[in-house]
mmCIF file of C-alpha atoms in Angstrom:
data_model
loop_
_atom_site.group_PDB
_atom_site.id
_atom_site.type_symbol
_atom_site.label_atom_id
_atom_site.label_comp_id
_atom_site.label_asym_id
_atom_site.label_seq_id
_atom_site.Cartn_x
_atom_site.Cartn_y
_atom_site.Cartn_z
ATOM 1 C CA MET A 669 16.041 -26.274 -9.665
ATOM 2 C CA PHE A 670 13.829 -25.220 -6.205
ATOM 3 C CA ARG A 671 10.759 -27.340 -4.668
ATOM 4 C CA ARG A 672 7.403 -26.487 -6.021
ATOM 5 C CA SER A 673 5.660 -26.365 -1.835
ATOM 6 C CA LYS A 674 2.160 -25.199 -0.867
ATOM 7 C CA TYR A 675 1.747 -21.693 -0.677
ATOM 8 C CA ASP A 676 0.897 -19.664 2.091
ATOM 9 C CA VAL A 677 -2.511 -20.519 3.291
ATOM 10 C CA VAL A 678 -2.639 -17.871 6.925
ATOM 11 C CA LEU A 679 -1.657 -15.000 4.629
ATOM 12 C CA LEU A 680 -4.584 -15.503 1.693
ATOM 13 C CA ILE A 681 -6.696 -16.197 4.516
ATOM 14 C CA ALA A 682 -5.908 -13.079 5.985
ATOM 15 C CA VAL A 683 -6.009 -10.887 2.959
ATOM 16 C CA LEU A 684 -9.344 -12.388 2.580
ATOM 17 C CA ALA A 685 -10.479 -11.161 5.935
ATOM 18 C CA VAL A 686 -9.845 -8.137 5.534
ATOM 19 C CA VAL A 687 -11.383 -7.824 1.901
ATOM 20 C CA VAL A 688 -14.666 -9.735 2.946
ATOM 21 C CA ILE A 689 -15.064 -6.700 6.248
ATOM 22 C CA GLY A 690 -14.187 -3.865 3.865
ATOM 23 C CA VAL A 691 -17.452 -5.332 1.966
ATOM 24 C CA VAL A 692 -19.811 -5.994 5.062
ATOM 25 C CA MET A 693 -18.173 -2.325 5.969
ATOM 26 C CA ILE A 694 -18.740 -0.415 2.949
ATOM 27 C CA THR A 695 -22.192 -1.831 3.027
ATOM 28 C CA SER A 696 -22.563 -0.343 6.165
ATOM 29 C CA VAL A 697 -21.072 3.129 6.146
ATOM 30 C CA GLY A 698 -21.256 4.256 1.917
ATOM 31 C CA VAL A 699 -24.639 4.266 2.475
ATOM 32 C CA PRO A 700 -24.314 8.482 2.589
ATOM 33 C CA LYS A 701 -22.678 8.993 0.107
ATOM 34 C CA SER A 702 -24.152 6.468 -1.955
ATOM 35 C CA ILE A 703 -27.201 9.207 -1.929
ATOM 36 C CA LYS A 704 -24.943 11.534 -2.990
ATOM 37 C CA ILE A 705 -23.325 10.698 -5.675
ATOM 38 C CA SER A 706 -26.917 9.072 -7.075
ATOM 39 C CA ALA A 707 -29.052 12.373 -5.515
ATOM 40 C CA PRO A 708 -26.809 15.038 -5.713
ATOM 41 C CA ASP A 709 -29.446 17.920 -5.858
ATOM 42 C CA MET A 710 -32.712 15.904 -4.153
ATOM 43 C CA LYS A 711 -33.574 17.726 -1.016
ATOM 44 C CA TYR A 712 -34.933 14.826 1.118
ATOM 45 C CA PRO A 713 -33.312 11.483 -0.707
ATOM 46 C CA ASP A 714 -35.039 7.912 0.210
ATOM 47 C CA CYS A 715 -34.086 5.418 -0.658
ATOM 48 C CA ALA A 716 -37.373 3.660 -1.857
ATOM 49 C CA ASP A 717 -37.385 6.460 -4.277
ATOM 50 C CA SER A 718 -35.877 5.469 -7.881
ATOM 51 C CA ALA A 719 -34.066 7.748 -8.645
ATOM 52 C CA VAL A 720 -31.726 7.202 -5.488
ATOM 53 C CA ASP A 721 -29.423 3.577 -5.038
ATOM 54 C CA CYS A 722 -27.802 3.304 -1.153
ATOM 55 C CA TYR A 723 -26.134 0.954 -2.432
ATOM 56 C CA LEU A 724 -24.616 2.609 -5.269
ATOM 57 C CA ILE A 725 -20.770 2.763 -3.657
ATOM 58 C CA LEU A 726 -21.828 -1.008 -2.818
ATOM 59 C CA LYS A 727 -21.751 -2.371 -6.378
ATOM 60 C CA ASN A 728 -19.037 -0.234 -6.425
ATOM 61 C CA HIS A 729 -16.771 -1.855 -4.718
ATOM 62 C CA VAL A 730 -18.098 -5.523 -5.195
ATOM 63 C CA VAL A 731 -17.642 -5.280 -8.785
ATOM 64 C CA ARG A 732 -13.463 -3.571 -8.207
ATOM 65 C CA ALA A 733 -12.680 -6.295 -5.285
ATOM 66 C CA GLY A 734 -13.772 -8.915 -7.885
ATOM 67 C CA ILE A 735 -11.583 -7.979 -10.522
ATOM 68 C CA GLY A 736 -8.811 -7.163 -7.878
ATOM 69 C CA LEU A 737 -9.325 -11.037 -6.933
ATOM 70 C CA LEU A 738 -9.592 -12.043 -11.095
ATOM 71 C CA GLY A 739 -6.156 -10.588 -10.702
ATOM 72 C CA MET A 740 -4.766 -12.255 -8.139
ATOM 73 C CA LEU A 741 -5.471 -15.319 -8.809
ATOM 74 C CA VAL A 742 -3.913 -14.621 -12.367
ATOM 75 C CA ALA A 743 -0.705 -13.440 -10.797
ATOM 76 C CA TRP A 744 -0.681 -16.389 -8.207
ATOM 77 C CA LYS A 745 -0.860 -18.630 -11.088
ATOM 78 C CA PHE A 746 1.853 -16.653 -12.819
ATOM 79 C CA ASN A 747 5.534 -18.127 -11.953
ATOM 80 C CA TYR A 748 7.487 -14.612 -10.530
ATOM 81 C CA LYS A 749 10.382 -15.850 -12.262
ATOM 82 C CA TYR A 750 8.732 -13.649 -15.527
ATOM 83 C CA TRP A 751 8.581 -10.528 -14.000
ATOM 84 C CA LYS A 752 12.020 -9.936 -14.999
ATOM 85 C CA THR A 753 11.138 -9.550 -17.978
ATOM 86 C CA LEU A 754 8.096 -7.381 -17.884
ATOM 87 C CA ALA A 755 10.014 -5.512 -15.031
ATOM 88 C CA PRO A 756 10.471 -2.352 -17.617
ATOM 89 C CA VAL A 757 7.381 -2.187 -18.827
ATOM 90 C CA MET A 758 6.273 -2.120 -15.619
ATOM 91 C CA TYR A 759 7.946 0.754 -15.152
ATOM 92 C CA GLY A 760 7.590 2.220 -18.154
ATOM 93 C CA LEU A 761 3.961 1.815 -18.063
ATOM 94 C CA ALA A 762 4.628 3.529 -14.218
ATOM 95 C CA PHE A 763 5.833 6.110 -16.354
ATOM 96 C CA ILE A 764 3.883 7.378 -19.293
ATOM 97 C CA LEU A 765 1.069 7.364 -16.954
ATOM 98 C CA LEU A 766 2.907 9.676 -14.331
ATOM 99 C CA VAL A 767 3.623 12.317 -17.164
ATOM 100 C CA PHE A 768 -0.442 11.851 -18.850
ATOM 101 C CA VAL A 769 -1.274 12.382 -15.502
ATOM 102 C CA LEU A 770 -0.150 15.727 -15.234
ATOM 103 C CA PHE A 771 -1.146 16.778 -18.339
ATOM 104 C CA GLY A 772 -4.842 14.829 -18.662
ATOM 105 C CA GLY A 773 -5.517 14.369 -15.065
ATOM 106 C CA SER A 774 -8.674 15.245 -12.901
ATOM 107 C CA ASP A 775 -8.454 16.402 -9.160
ATOM 108 C CA ASN A 776 -11.784 14.924 -9.195
ATOM 109 C CA GLY A 777 -12.626 17.626 -6.486
ATOM 110 C CA THR A 778 -8.834 17.125 -4.153
ATOM 111 C CA PHE A 779 -6.220 19.458 -4.460
ATOM 112 C CA ALA A 780 -3.716 16.628 -6.304
ATOM 113 C CA THR A 781 -4.194 16.071 -10.110
ATOM 114 C CA SER A 782 -3.640 12.439 -9.490
ATOM 115 C CA TRP A 783 -6.200 10.373 -10.781
ATOM 116 C CA ILE A 784 -6.999 9.768 -15.235
ATOM 117 C CA ASN A 785 -10.688 9.543 -15.621
ATOM 118 C CA VAL A 786 -12.114 6.446 -17.681
ATOM 119 C CA GLY A 787 -16.248 6.421 -16.471
ATOM 120 C CA SER A 788 -16.948 6.833 -19.985
ATOM 121 C CA VAL A 789 -15.091 3.433 -21.342
ATOM 122 C CA LEU A 790 -15.224 1.578 -18.195
ATOM 123 C CA PRO A 791 -17.907 0.678 -16.422
ATOM 124 C CA PHE A 792 -17.976 0.284 -12.631
ATOM 125 C CA VAL A 793 -14.849 2.474 -12.666
ATOM 126 C CA ASP A 794 -15.183 5.557 -12.314
ATOM 127 C CA SER A 795 -10.704 6.443 -12.330
ATOM 128 C CA LEU A 796 -7.731 5.172 -12.791
ATOM 129 C CA GLN A 797 -4.297 6.030 -9.926
ATOM 130 C CA PRO A 798 -1.220 6.101 -11.664
ATOM 131 C CA SER A 799 0.228 6.310 -8.931
ATOM 132 C CA GLU A 800 -0.846 2.441 -7.876
ATOM 133 C CA VAL A 801 0.099 1.723 -11.068
ATOM 134 C CA ALA A 802 4.231 3.038 -10.033
ATOM 135 C CA LYS A 803 4.128 1.226 -6.271
ATOM 136 C CA LEU A 804 3.900 -2.168 -8.352
ATOM 137 C CA GLY A 805 5.842 -1.138 -11.326
ATOM 138 C CA LEU A 806 8.572 0.479 -9.408
ATOM 139 C CA ILE A 807 9.207 -3.006 -6.996
ATOM 140 C CA PHE A 808 9.351 -4.738 -9.794
ATOM 141 C CA TYR A 809 12.188 -2.745 -11.531
ATOM 142 C CA LEU A 810 14.512 -2.131 -8.504
ATOM 143 C CA SER A 811 14.150 -5.485 -7.814
ATOM 144 C CA TYR A 812 14.650 -7.056 -11.405
ATOM 145 C CA PHE A 813 17.848 -3.970 -11.198
ATOM 146 C CA PHE A 814 19.670 -4.788 -7.962
ATOM 147 C CA ALA A 815 19.424 -8.563 -8.968
ATOM 148 C CA GLU A 816 20.725 -9.008 -12.932
ATOM 149 C CA LYS A 817 22.006 -5.373 -13.187
ATOM 150 C CA VAL A 818 24.783 -4.529 -10.751
ATOM 151 C CA SER A 819 27.435 -6.324 -8.990
ATOM 152 C CA THR A 820 27.264 -6.483 -4.831
ATOM 153 C CA GLU A 821 30.594 -4.901 -5.198
ATOM 154 C CA GLN A 822 29.178 -1.826 -7.652
ATOM 155 C CA ILE A 823 25.762 -1.339 -5.499
ATOM 156 C CA GLN A 824 27.630 -0.433 -2.425
ATOM 157 C CA ASP A 825 29.163 2.347 -5.213
ATOM 158 C CA PHE A 826 28.637 5.511 -5.175
ATOM 159 C CA LYS A 827 27.657 6.191 -9.274
ATOM 160 C CA GLU A 828 27.279 2.124 -10.046
ATOM 161 C CA GLY A 829 24.370 1.743 -6.449
ATOM 162 C CA PHE A 830 23.562 5.303 -5.681
ATOM 163 C CA LEU A 831 22.694 7.601 -8.500
ATOM 164 C CA LYS A 832 21.171 4.953 -10.257
ATOM 165 C CA PHE A 833 19.029 3.611 -7.155
ATOM 166 C CA GLY A 834 18.497 8.247 -7.503
ATOM 167 C CA ALA A 835 17.511 8.333 -10.671
ATOM 168 C CA ILE A 836 15.012 4.728 -10.995
ATOM 169 C CA ALA A 837 13.248 5.518 -7.679
ATOM 170 C CA GLY A 838 13.636 9.762 -8.187
ATOM 171 C CA THR A 839 12.184 9.332 -10.853
ATOM 172 C CA ILE A 840 9.117 7.876 -10.519
ATOM 173 C CA ILE A 841 8.648 9.892 -6.687
ATOM 174 C CA GLY A 842 9.317 13.278 -8.660
ATOM 175 C CA LEU A 843 6.315 12.570 -10.516
ATOM 176 C CA ILE A 844 4.418 11.612 -7.958
ATOM 177 C CA VAL A 845 5.658 14.611 -6.220
ATOM 178 C CA ILE A 846 4.626 16.973 -8.833
ATOM 179 C CA GLN A 847 0.768 16.566 -8.853
ATOM 180 C CA PRO A 848 1.321 16.244 -5.540
ATOM 181 C CA ASP A 849 0.244 13.428 -4.060
ATOM 182 C CA ILE A 850 3.167 13.777 -0.705
ATOM 183 C CA GLY A 851 1.091 10.274 1.231
ATOM 184 C CA SER A 852 1.628 7.862 -2.025
ATOM 185 C CA ALA A 853 5.787 9.186 -3.279
ATOM 186 C CA MET A 854 6.533 8.782 1.398
ATOM 187 C CA VAL A 855 4.869 4.980 0.595
ATOM 188 C CA LEU A 856 7.482 4.507 -2.752
ATOM 189 C CA SER A 857 10.110 6.256 -0.951
ATOM 190 C CA GLY A 858 9.885 3.760 1.841
ATOM 191 C CA ILE A 859 9.762 0.592 -0.645
ATOM 192 C CA ALA A 860 12.253 2.132 -2.379
ATOM 193 C CA VAL A 861 14.461 2.515 0.878
ATOM 194 C CA VAL A 862 14.243 -1.095 1.601
ATOM 195 C CA ILE A 863 14.413 -2.748 -1.473
ATOM 196 C CA TYR A 864 18.155 -0.582 -1.742
ATOM 197 C CA TYR A 865 18.900 -1.126 1.848
ATOM 198 C CA LEU A 866 18.564 -5.415 1.331
ATOM 199 C CA ALA A 867 20.060 -5.317 -1.823
ATOM 200 C CA GLY A 868 22.754 -4.395 -0.143
ATOM 201 C CA ALA A 869 23.622 -0.592 0.027
ATOM 202 C CA SER A 870 26.002 0.689 2.393
ATOM 203 C CA TRP A 871 25.267 2.806 5.491
ATOM 204 C CA ARG A 872 27.024 6.203 4.295
ATOM 205 C CA HIS A 873 24.857 5.864 1.539
ATOM 206 C CA LEU A 874 21.862 4.829 3.439
ATOM 207 C CA GLY A 875 23.048 7.955 5.921
ATOM 208 C CA MET A 876 23.383 10.590 2.965
ATOM 209 C CA MET A 877 19.716 9.857 2.388
ATOM 210 C CA VAL A 878 18.509 10.261 5.097
ATOM 211 C CA VAL A 879 19.540 13.858 5.573
ATOM 212 C CA THR A 880 18.228 14.103 2.089
ATOM 213 C CA GLY A 881 14.950 13.269 3.333
ATOM 214 C CA MET A 882 14.993 15.316 6.181
ATOM 215 C CA PHE A 883 15.950 18.527 4.280
ATOM 216 C CA LEU A 884 13.396 17.564 1.890
ATOM 217 C CA ALA A 885 10.230 17.346 3.295
ATOM 218 C CA LEU A 886 11.419 20.647 5.774
ATOM 219 C CA LEU A 887 11.322 22.313 2.640
ATOM 220 C CA ALA A 888 7.979 20.755 1.427
ATOM 221 C CA PHE A 889 7.180 22.047 4.782
ATOM 222 C CA SER A 890 7.792 25.680 4.309
ATOM 223 C CA THR A 891 6.507 25.170 0.763
ATOM 224 C CA GLN A 892 3.356 23.827 0.691
ATOM 225 C CA ASN A 893 0.579 25.348 2.321
ATOM 226 C CA HIS A 894 -1.551 21.950 2.323
ATOM 227 C CA ILE A 895 1.471 20.113 4.172
ATOM 228 C CA HIS A 896 2.124 22.768 6.741
ATOM 229 C CA GLU A 897 -1.689 23.219 7.208
ATOM 230 C CA ARG A 898 -1.763 19.323 7.678
ATOM 231 C CA VAL A 899 1.471 19.113 10.538
ATOM 232 C CA ILE A 900 0.322 22.502 12.348
ATOM 233 C CA ALA A 901 -3.148 20.484 12.019
ATOM 234 C CA PHE A 902 -1.694 17.619 13.663
ATOM 235 C CA MET A 903 0.720 19.204 16.217
ATOM 236 C CA SER A 904 -2.479 21.939 17.548
ATOM 237 C CA PRO A 905 -4.824 19.645 17.289
ATOM 238 C CA SER A 906 -6.776 22.049 20.255
ATOM 239 C CA GLN A 907 -7.228 24.489 18.415
ATOM 240 C CA GLU A 908 -10.774 25.864 16.629
ATOM 241 C CA CYS A 909 -11.499 23.501 13.710
ATOM 242 C CA THR A 910 -14.556 23.933 10.941
ATOM 243 C CA GLY A 911 -15.429 22.092 8.043
ATOM 244 C CA GLU A 912 -13.106 22.514 6.201
ATOM 245 C CA SER A 913 -9.369 22.277 7.957
ATOM 246 C CA TYR A 914 -7.695 19.471 7.988
ATOM 247 C CA CYS A 915 -7.618 18.921 12.195
ATOM 248 C CA TRP A 916 -12.162 19.036 11.275
ATOM 249 C CA GLN A 917 -11.123 15.514 9.638
ATOM 250 C CA THR A 918 -8.442 14.068 12.506
ATOM 251 C CA ARG A 919 -11.217 15.291 15.204
ATOM 252 C CA GLN A 920 -13.696 13.476 13.466
ATOM 253 C CA ALA A 921 -12.215 10.476 13.452
ATOM 254 C CA ASN A 922 -11.370 10.621 17.061
ATOM 255 C CA ILE A 923 -14.657 10.954 17.713
ATOM 256 C CA ALA A 924 -16.033 7.848 15.626
ATOM 257 C CA ILE A 925 -13.271 5.824 17.318
ATOM 258 C CA GLY A 926 -13.501 6.600 20.970
ATOM 259 C CA SER A 927 -17.723 6.948 20.836
ATOM 260 C CA GLY A 928 -17.900 3.687 20.017
ATOM 261 C CA GLY A 929 -16.441 2.230 22.237
ATOM 262 C CA PHE A 930 -15.438 -1.017 23.307
ATOM 263 C CA TRP A 931 -17.858 -3.354 21.033
ATOM 264 C CA GLY A 932 -19.334 -0.867 18.778
ATOM 265 C CA LYS A 933 -22.181 0.023 17.620
ATOM 266 C CA GLY A 934 -23.344 -1.757 15.444
ATOM 267 C CA LEU A 935 -23.420 -2.782 12.099
ATOM 268 C CA THR A 936 -25.374 0.173 10.345
ATOM 269 C CA GLN A 937 -25.373 2.106 13.984
ATOM 270 C CA GLY A 938 -22.797 4.253 13.349
ATOM 271 C CA THR A 939 -23.173 8.543 13.395
ATOM 272 C CA GLN A 940 -20.265 9.699 11.781
ATOM 273 C CA LYS A 941 -20.861 8.569 8.660
ATOM 274 C CA TYR A 942 -23.532 10.658 7.715
ATOM 275 C CA TYR A 943 -21.973 13.908 6.760
ATOM 276 C CA TRP A 944 -19.443 13.954 10.256
ATOM 277 C CA LEU A 945 -16.767 12.433 9.234
ATOM 278 C CA PRO A 946 -14.873 12.826 5.906
ATOM 279 C CA GLN A 947 -14.313 10.045 3.838
ATOM 280 C CA ALA A 948 -15.402 7.884 5.252
ATOM 281 C CA VAL A 949 -15.403 5.109 2.595
ATOM 282 C CA ASP A 950 -11.825 6.012 1.761
ATOM 283 C CA ASP A 951 -9.143 7.463 3.522
ATOM 284 C CA PHE A 952 -11.052 7.400 7.368
ATOM 285 C CA ILE A 953 -12.609 4.079 6.813
ATOM 286 C CA PHE A 954 -10.846 2.504 9.503
ATOM 287 C CA ALA A 955 -12.415 5.265 12.057
ATOM 288 C CA ALA A 956 -15.833 5.050 10.090
ATOM 289 C CA SER A 957 -15.524 0.991 10.345
ATOM 290 C CA ALA A 958 -14.075 1.163 14.581
ATOM 291 C CA ASN A 959 -17.005 3.486 15.018
ATOM 292 C CA GLU A 960 -19.602 0.589 14.402
ATOM 293 C CA LEU A 961 -16.905 -1.954 15.200
ATOM 294 C CA GLY A 962 -15.340 -1.114 18.386
ATOM 295 C CA PHE A 963 -11.806 -1.037 20.146
ATOM 296 C CA VAL A 964 -12.439 -4.924 20.328
ATOM 297 C CA ARG A 965 -13.020 -5.668 16.554
ATOM 298 C CA SER A 966 -10.716 -2.608 15.561
ATOM 299 C CA ALA A 967 -8.359 -4.298 17.430
ATOM 300 C CA GLY A 968 -8.272 -8.167 16.287
ATOM 301 C CA LEU A 969 -7.872 -5.845 12.122
ATOM 302 C CA VAL A 970 -5.330 -4.308 12.986
ATOM 303 C CA LEU A 971 -4.320 -8.073 14.660
ATOM 304 C CA LEU A 972 -5.061 -8.953 10.616
ATOM 305 C CA TYR A 973 -2.473 -7.120 9.018
ATOM 306 C CA ALA A 974 0.170 -6.838 11.799
ATOM 307 C CA VAL A 975 -0.404 -11.398 10.195
ATOM 308 C CA ILE A 976 0.558 -10.027 7.041
ATOM 309 C CA ALA A 977 3.329 -8.540 7.569
ATOM 310 C CA TYR A 978 4.617 -11.471 9.093
ATOM 311 C CA ARG A 979 3.407 -13.853 6.670
ATOM 312 C CA GLY A 980 5.205 -11.574 3.984
ATOM 313 C CA PHE A 981 8.140 -10.801 5.504
ATOM 314 C CA GLN A 982 8.093 -14.260 6.303
ATOM 315 C CA ILE A 983 8.084 -15.286 2.182
ATOM 316 C CA ALA A 984 10.871 -13.049 1.428
ATOM 317 C CA ASN A 985 13.104 -14.091 4.624
ATOM 318 C CA HIS A 986 13.331 -18.308 2.502
ATOM 319 C CA ALA A 987 12.931 -16.532 -0.712
ATOM 320 C CA PRO A 988 15.073 -18.587 -3.171
ATOM 321 C CA ASN A 989 17.164 -16.368 -4.517
ATOM 322 C CA LYS A 990 17.785 -12.370 -4.203
ATOM 323 C CA PHE A 991 15.074 -11.175 -7.312
ATOM 324 C CA SER A 992 12.190 -13.191 -5.128
ATOM 325 C CA MET A 993 13.544 -11.947 -2.054
ATOM 326 C CA LEU A 994 13.770 -8.436 -2.759
ATOM 327 C CA MET A 995 10.303 -8.661 -4.891
ATOM 328 C CA ALA A 996 8.585 -10.255 -1.605
ATOM 329 C CA ALA A 997 10.098 -7.194 0.510
ATOM 330 C CA GLY A 998 8.775 -4.683 -1.652
ATOM 331 C CA ILE A 999 5.547 -5.924 -1.304
ATOM 332 C CA THR A 1000 5.217 -6.345 2.215
ATOM 333 C CA THR A 1001 6.813 -3.145 3.060
ATOM 334 C CA TRP A 1002 3.537 -1.964 0.632
ATOM 335 C CA ILE A 1003 0.765 -2.964 2.539
ATOM 336 C CA SER A 1004 2.543 -3.071 5.502
ATOM 337 C CA VAL A 1005 3.499 0.766 5.334
ATOM 338 C CA GLN A 1006 0.757 1.357 3.898
ATOM 339 C CA ALA A 1007 -1.702 0.134 6.337
ATOM 340 C CA PHE A 1008 -0.497 0.688 9.141
ATOM 341 C CA VAL A 1009 -0.347 4.843 8.660
ATOM 342 C CA ASN A 1010 -3.638 5.086 6.847
ATOM 343 C CA ILE A 1011 -4.463 3.096 10.872
ATOM 344 C CA MET A 1012 -2.424 6.273 12.601
ATOM 345 C CA VAL A 1013 -3.172 8.700 10.388
ATOM 346 C CA ASN A 1014 -6.954 7.781 11.512
ATOM 347 C CA THR A 1015 -6.218 7.549 15.024
ATOM 348 C CA ALA A 1016 -4.729 10.632 15.493
ATOM 349 C CA LEU A 1017 -0.673 9.557 15.609
ATOM 350 C CA PHE A 1018 -0.008 10.456 11.523
ATOM 351 C CA PRO A 1019 0.087 13.564 10.251
ATOM 352 C CA ILE A 1020 -3.201 13.142 7.284
ATOM 353 C CA THR A 1021 -1.648 12.070 4.048
ATOM 354 C CA GLY A 1022 -4.492 10.750 2.114
ATOM 355 C CA ILE A 1023 -3.853 7.266 1.449
ATOM 356 C CA THR A 1024 -5.905 4.551 1.470
ATOM 357 C CA LEU A 1025 -6.333 1.480 3.545
ATOM 358 C CA PRO A 1026 -5.105 -1.537 1.768
ATOM 359 C CA PHE A 1027 -8.387 -4.100 0.050
ATOM 360 C CA MET A 1028 -10.966 -2.022 2.385
ATOM 361 C CA SER A 1029 -10.747 1.553 1.430
ATOM 362 C CA TYR A 1030 -13.413 2.136 -1.770
ATOM 363 C CA GLY A 1031 -10.904 2.595 -4.677
ATOM 364 C CA GLY A 1032 -10.625 0.626 -7.351
ATOM 365 C CA SER A 1033 -7.400 1.598 -8.332
ATOM 366 C CA SER A 1034 -5.598 0.818 -5.327
ATOM 367 C CA MET A 1035 -8.178 -2.775 -4.545
ATOM 368 C CA VAL A 1036 -6.752 -3.741 -7.639
ATOM 369 C CA MET A 1037 -3.099 -3.888 -7.479
ATOM 370 C CA THR A 1038 -2.644 -4.475 -3.934
ATOM 371 C CA LEU A 1039 -4.222 -7.990 -4.356
ATOM 372 C CA VAL A 1040 -2.686 -8.501 -7.548
ATOM 373 C CA ALA A 1041 1.053 -7.715 -5.428
ATOM 374 C CA VAL A 1042 -1.032 -10.433 -3.011
ATOM 375 C CA GLY A 1043 -0.574 -12.950 -6.457
ATOM 376 C CA VAL A 1044 2.443 -12.168 -6.593
ATOM 377 C CA LEU A 1045 3.028 -12.978 -3.428
ATOM 378 C CA LEU A 1046 1.694 -16.224 -2.975
ATOM 379 C CA ASN A 1047 3.579 -17.696 -5.987
ATOM 380 C CA ILE A 1048 6.512 -16.896 -4.762
ATOM 381 C CA SER A 1049 5.585 -19.062 -1.637
ATOM 382 C CA GLN A 1050 5.254 -21.679 -3.580
ATOM 383 C CA TYR A 1051 9.134 -21.607 -4.079
ATOM 384 C CA THR A 1052 10.065 -20.407 -0.261
ATOM 385 C CA THR A 1053 12.873 -23.189 0.919
ATOM 386 C CA PRO A 1054 14.234 -24.043 4.213
ATOM 387 C CA TYR A 1055 16.098 -21.831 4.772
ATOM 388 C CA ALA A 1056 16.132 -18.066 5.395
ATOM 389 C CA TYR A 1057 18.161 -16.174 1.685
ATOM 390 C CA THR A 1058 20.939 -14.361 3.047
ATOM 391 C CA PRO A 1059 22.090 -11.276 0.988
ATOM 392 C CA ASP A 1060 25.349 -11.181 -0.393
ATOM 393 C CA ARG A 1061 25.708 -7.647 1.884
ATOM 394 C CA ARG A 1062 25.183 -10.040 4.891
ATOM 395 C CA GLY A 1063 28.606 -10.655 4.195
ATOM 396 C CA TYR A 1064 28.313 -14.709 3.911
ATOM 397 C CA SER A 1065 30.527 -16.771 1.702
ATOM 398 C CA ARG A 1066 29.763 -20.033 2.953
ATOM 399 C CA THR A 1067 27.250 -22.590 0.689
ATOM 400 C CA ARG A 1068 24.075 -22.410 2.342
ATOM 401 C CA ASN A 1069 23.124 -26.154 3.800
ATOM 402 C CA PRO A 1070 20.378 -26.210 5.832
ATOM 403 C CA GLN A 1071 20.890 -29.573 7.855
ATOM 404 C CA TYR A 1072 23.848 -26.925 9.601
ATOM 405 C CA ARG A 1073 23.395 -23.886 9.124
ATOM 406 C CA TYR A 1074 19.452 -23.233 9.944
ATOM 407 C CA SER A 1075 17.056 -25.145 12.418
ATOM 408 C CA ARG A 1076 13.969 -26.292 12.177
ATOM 409 C CA ARG A 1077 12.132 -22.587 13.598
ATOM 410 C CA TYR A 1078 12.843 -21.605 9.381
ATOM 411 C CA GLN A 1079 10.511 -24.574 8.697
ATOM 412 C CA ARG A 1080 8.034 -23.820 6.763
ATOM 413 C CA VAL A 1081 4.225 -23.792 8.475
#
């Protein structure tokens, strides 16, 4: 029986801090979009007009964050071992939703059919994005599969390990690519590869995956116009931009961050949010926030995400068993990759992907599912051990004994 220990306070504080910052920034930068949604046909909208709701985005965001925090609390109190039983159910639910969205979904003004509109059923929730459910579902099922269904030798076998892993991950990722949602597919691929590696994959199979991934990326660049345009816009930032081009989004994000200076323009004083910066409350909330917060405070926000990543991987490193280790590593990879890719997109260090900034962006599915995932991490942190869990792939056969194998640097903070 594993000793129940104190939960990871640092992780909890870091996540709550980002959520609070997100609410503050949505309050500040969300007014233009609130006006556009609440009074789309009004020529001269005024917040004093009863027909105009300048805080519509904030109200929806707070409700969604509240639902997410409640979900986090439930997942926190839910013993991580039970996810073994629910893992196939979560994977199956994700599969059903991803198939349904292809036939009954909506593009919501984008080129990707990625949403199931439920606004007429659920208040404050316009739509459900199945790809967010799929991220957690894939993490649970891959962790369950590699911990319970295959041995170490089978994981390194081409048929039992590589092909079965490819079928499990490829089914979910393939359905998301068809939408097409390349950003989410990229995040899911990163999650799957990290779990596969930690489970004990052979380097030969990992190399085959890298080569296959490069080939598919080249194929997508050659055949998909939106991907081609995004990469060209990233590679040629000096080209002439219009409001309809992808380089326009990157350029306006750069202007927002650069004009914010060292200390920022101050809350509510940013200018790029006024119809210049596309998706100021969604994909580009980091740039919109940097415009008002400045470099120093934005750097602090990046540091918070780094703390979340560090604490999450520490939980995985000290997890009590293989299942919890893979699950914690998968969740942390999800949050970390998505956060830092989004920030890189906002700072013109990566082509536009269309993925949200965890815990901050306006988006109910992302907010709720990432907070539920954090609840799972917090629960695992209560069962962490004084020594690091060693995956079978590392080749250690000696019985773990923290008294002679590990120093005090592995003790929980």
